[in-house]
């Protein structure tokens, strides 16, 4: 069993019913590798609306009291909840299906949230994605201005 001495910060997580089972497994993984987790819901696998969860998760991720500023959202496909999360000002949410995307969304896009599909992505791939998302730094440089242009679109 893993023993956690210190926390690496708090990861925000949320899902609708379509992403609930994968979310629970991701939460366990995050705790095992030393993160605290704030789950904005849903807290049972009953039907709910993914835009509500995306809004809660996006706002919690960007809350000034949250030093890590990383969020993970899960719905059935990952599509709806990623679209909705990106409506929260300041959120850059990448819909991911593989490790490469997880690395690139940090290096080039400075993503602060990721979206996964509970019906499309298996748990082991999801863990790889989460690990890369949380451990890869933004490269800055030429990407700084491009990300700035994204954020200036309204
Ligand atoms: C819920 O059935 C499903 O529509 C939702 O989880 C998500 O896949 C939407 O994009």
Coordinates of C-alpha atoms and ligand atoms in Angstrom, one line a residue:
X1 CA 0.0 0.0 0.0
X2 CA 1.3 3.5 -0.8
X3 CA 2.1 5.8 2.0
X4 CA 1.6 9.5 1.2
X5 CA 3.8 11.9 3.3
X6 CA 2.8 15.2 1.7
X7 CA 0.2 16.4 -0.8
X8 CA 1.1 17.7 -4.2
X9 CA -1.9 20.0 -4.2
X10 CA -5.6 19.7 -5.0
X11 CA -6.9 18.4 -8.3
X12 CA -10.5 19.4 -9.1
X13 CA -12.6 16.7 -10.7
X14 CA -16.2 16.3 -11.8
X15 CA -18.3 14.0 -14.0
X16 CA -21.8 13.4 -15.1
X17 CA -23.3 9.9 -14.9
X18 CA -21.6 8.8 -18.2
X19 CA -18.2 9.5 -16.7
X20 CA -18.9 8.5 -13.1
X21 CA -17.2 5.1 -13.0
X22 CA -14.0 6.3 -14.7
X23 CA -14.0 9.3 -12.4
X24 CA -14.1 7.1 -9.3
X25 CA -11.0 5.2 -10.5
X26 CA -9.2 8.4 -11.4
X27 CA -9.9 9.8 -7.9
X28 CA -8.3 6.7 -6.3
X29 CA -5.3 7.0 -8.6
X30 CA -4.8 10.7 -7.8
X31 CA -4.9 9.9 -4.0
X32 CA -2.4 7.1 -4.5
X33 CA 0.1 9.3 -6.3
X34 CA -0.1 12.0 -3.6
X35 CA -2.8 14.5 -4.7
X36 CA -5.8 15.8 -2.7
X37 CA -9.0 15.7 -4.7
X38 CA -12.0 18.0 -4.7
X39 CA -14.9 16.2 -6.4
X40 CA -17.6 18.8 -7.5
X41 CA -20.0 15.9 -8.4
X42 CA -22.0 14.1 -9.4
X43 CA -21.7 12.0 -6.2
X44 CA -23.9 9.1 -7.4
X45 CA -24.2 7.7 -10.9
X46 CA -27.7 9.1 -11.5
X47 CA -28.5 11.3 -14.5
X48 CA -27.4 14.9 -14.4
X49 CA -26.4 17.6 -16.9
X50 CA -22.8 17.8 -17.8
X51 CA -22.8 21.6 -18.3
X52 CA -23.7 22.1 -14.7
X53 CA -20.7 19.9 -13.6
X54 CA -18.4 21.6 -16.1
X55 CA -19.2 25.0 -14.7
X56 CA -18.6 23.9 -11.1
X57 CA -15.3 22.2 -12.0
X58 CA -14.1 25.1 -14.2
X59 CA -14.8 27.7 -11.5
X60 CA -13.2 25.5 -8.7
X61 CA -10.1 24.9 -10.9
X62 CA -9.5 28.7 -11.3
X63 CA -10.4 29.7 -7.8
X64 CA -7.7 31.8 -6.3
X65 CA -7.4 29.6 -3.2
X66 CA -6.5 26.6 -5.5
X67 CA -2.7 26.8 -6.0
X68 CA -2.5 23.9 -8.4
X69 CA -5.1 25.1 -10.9
X70 CA -5.7 21.7 -12.6
X71 CA -9.0 20.2 -13.3
X72 CA -10.3 17.0 -14.8
X73 CA -13.9 16.5 -16.1
X74 CA -15.4 13.3 -17.4
X75 CA -18.7 12.6 -19.3
X76 CA -19.6 9.7 -21.6
X77 CA -17.6 10.9 -24.6
X78 CA -15.7 13.8 -23.0
X79 CA -17.1 16.0 -25.7
X80 CA -20.0 17.8 -24.1
X81 CA -18.2 18.5 -20.8
X82 CA -15.1 19.8 -22.6
X83 CA -17.2 22.2 -24.7
X84 CA -18.9 23.4 -21.6
X85 CA -15.8 23.7 -19.5
X86 CA -14.2 25.9 -22.2
X87 CA -17.1 28.4 -21.7
X88 CA -15.7 29.3 -18.2
X89 CA -13.5 32.3 -18.7
X90 CA -9.8 31.4 -18.2
X91 CA -10.3 27.6 -18.7
X92 CA -8.3 25.9 -21.4
X93 CA -9.8 22.3 -21.4
X94 CA -8.3 19.7 -23.8
X95 CA -10.4 16.6 -24.8
X96 CA -7.8 13.8 -24.6
X97 CA -7.7 10.2 -25.8
X98 CA -3.9 9.5 -25.5
X99 CA -0.7 10.2 -23.7
X100 CA 0.7 12.3 -26.6
X101 CA -2.2 14.7 -26.4
X102 CA -1.8 15.0 -22.6
X103 CA 1.9 16.0 -23.1
X104 CA 1.2 18.5 -25.9
X105 CA -1.8 20.1 -24.2
X106 CA 0.6 21.2 -21.4
X107 CA 3.7 21.9 -23.5
X108 CA 2.0 24.0 -26.2
X109 CA -1.4 25.0 -25.0
X110 CA -0.9 25.4 -21.2
X111 CA -4.2 23.5 -20.7
X112 CA -5.5 23.9 -17.1
X113 CA -8.2 21.3 -17.5
X114 CA -8.6 18.0 -19.4
X115 CA -11.8 16.1 -20.4
X116 CA -12.0 12.3 -20.7
X117 CA -14.7 10.0 -22.0
X118 CA -15.9 7.4 -19.6
X119 CA -17.4 5.4 -22.5
X120 CA -14.3 5.8 -24.8
X121 CA -11.2 5.6 -22.6
X122 CA -10.1 2.7 -20.5
X123 CA -8.8 3.3 -17.0
X124 CA -5.1 2.5 -17.7
X125 CA -5.0 4.9 -20.6
X126 CA -6.8 7.5 -18.4
X127 CA -4.2 7.1 -15.7
X128 CA -1.4 7.7 -18.2
X129 CA -3.1 10.8 -19.5
X130 CA -3.7 12.2 -16.0
X131 CA -0.1 11.6 -15.0
X132 CA 1.2 13.4 -18.1
X133 CA -1.2 16.2 -17.6
X134 CA -0.1 16.8 -14.0
X135 CA 3.7 16.4 -14.6
X136 CA 4.3 18.2 -17.9
X137 CA 5.2 21.9 -17.8
X138 CA 4.2 24.6 -20.3
X139 CA 7.1 25.4 -22.7
X140 CA 6.3 29.1 -23.0
X141 CA 8.4 30.8 -25.6
X142 CA 6.7 31.0 -28.9
X143 CA 3.6 29.3 -27.4
X144 CA 3.1 32.1 -24.9
X145 CA 1.7 34.5 -27.5
X146 CA -0.5 31.9 -29.1
X147 CA -2.1 31.0 -25.8
X148 CA -2.5 34.7 -25.2
X149 CA -4.4 35.0 -28.5
X150 CA -6.7 32.1 -27.5
X151 CA -7.5 33.9 -24.2
X152 CA -8.2 37.2 -26.0
X153 CA -10.9 35.6 -28.2
X154 CA -14.4 36.6 -26.9
Ligands
LIG1 C1 -24.9 11.5 -21.4 O1 -25.7 10.4 -21.9 C2 -23.9 11.9 -22.5 O2 -24.6 12.6 -23.5 C3 -22.8 12.7 -21.9 O3 -22.2 12.0 -20.9 C4 -21.7 13.2 -22.8 O4 -21.2 12.1 -23.5 C5 -22.1 14.3 -23.7 O5 -21.2 14.9 -24.5

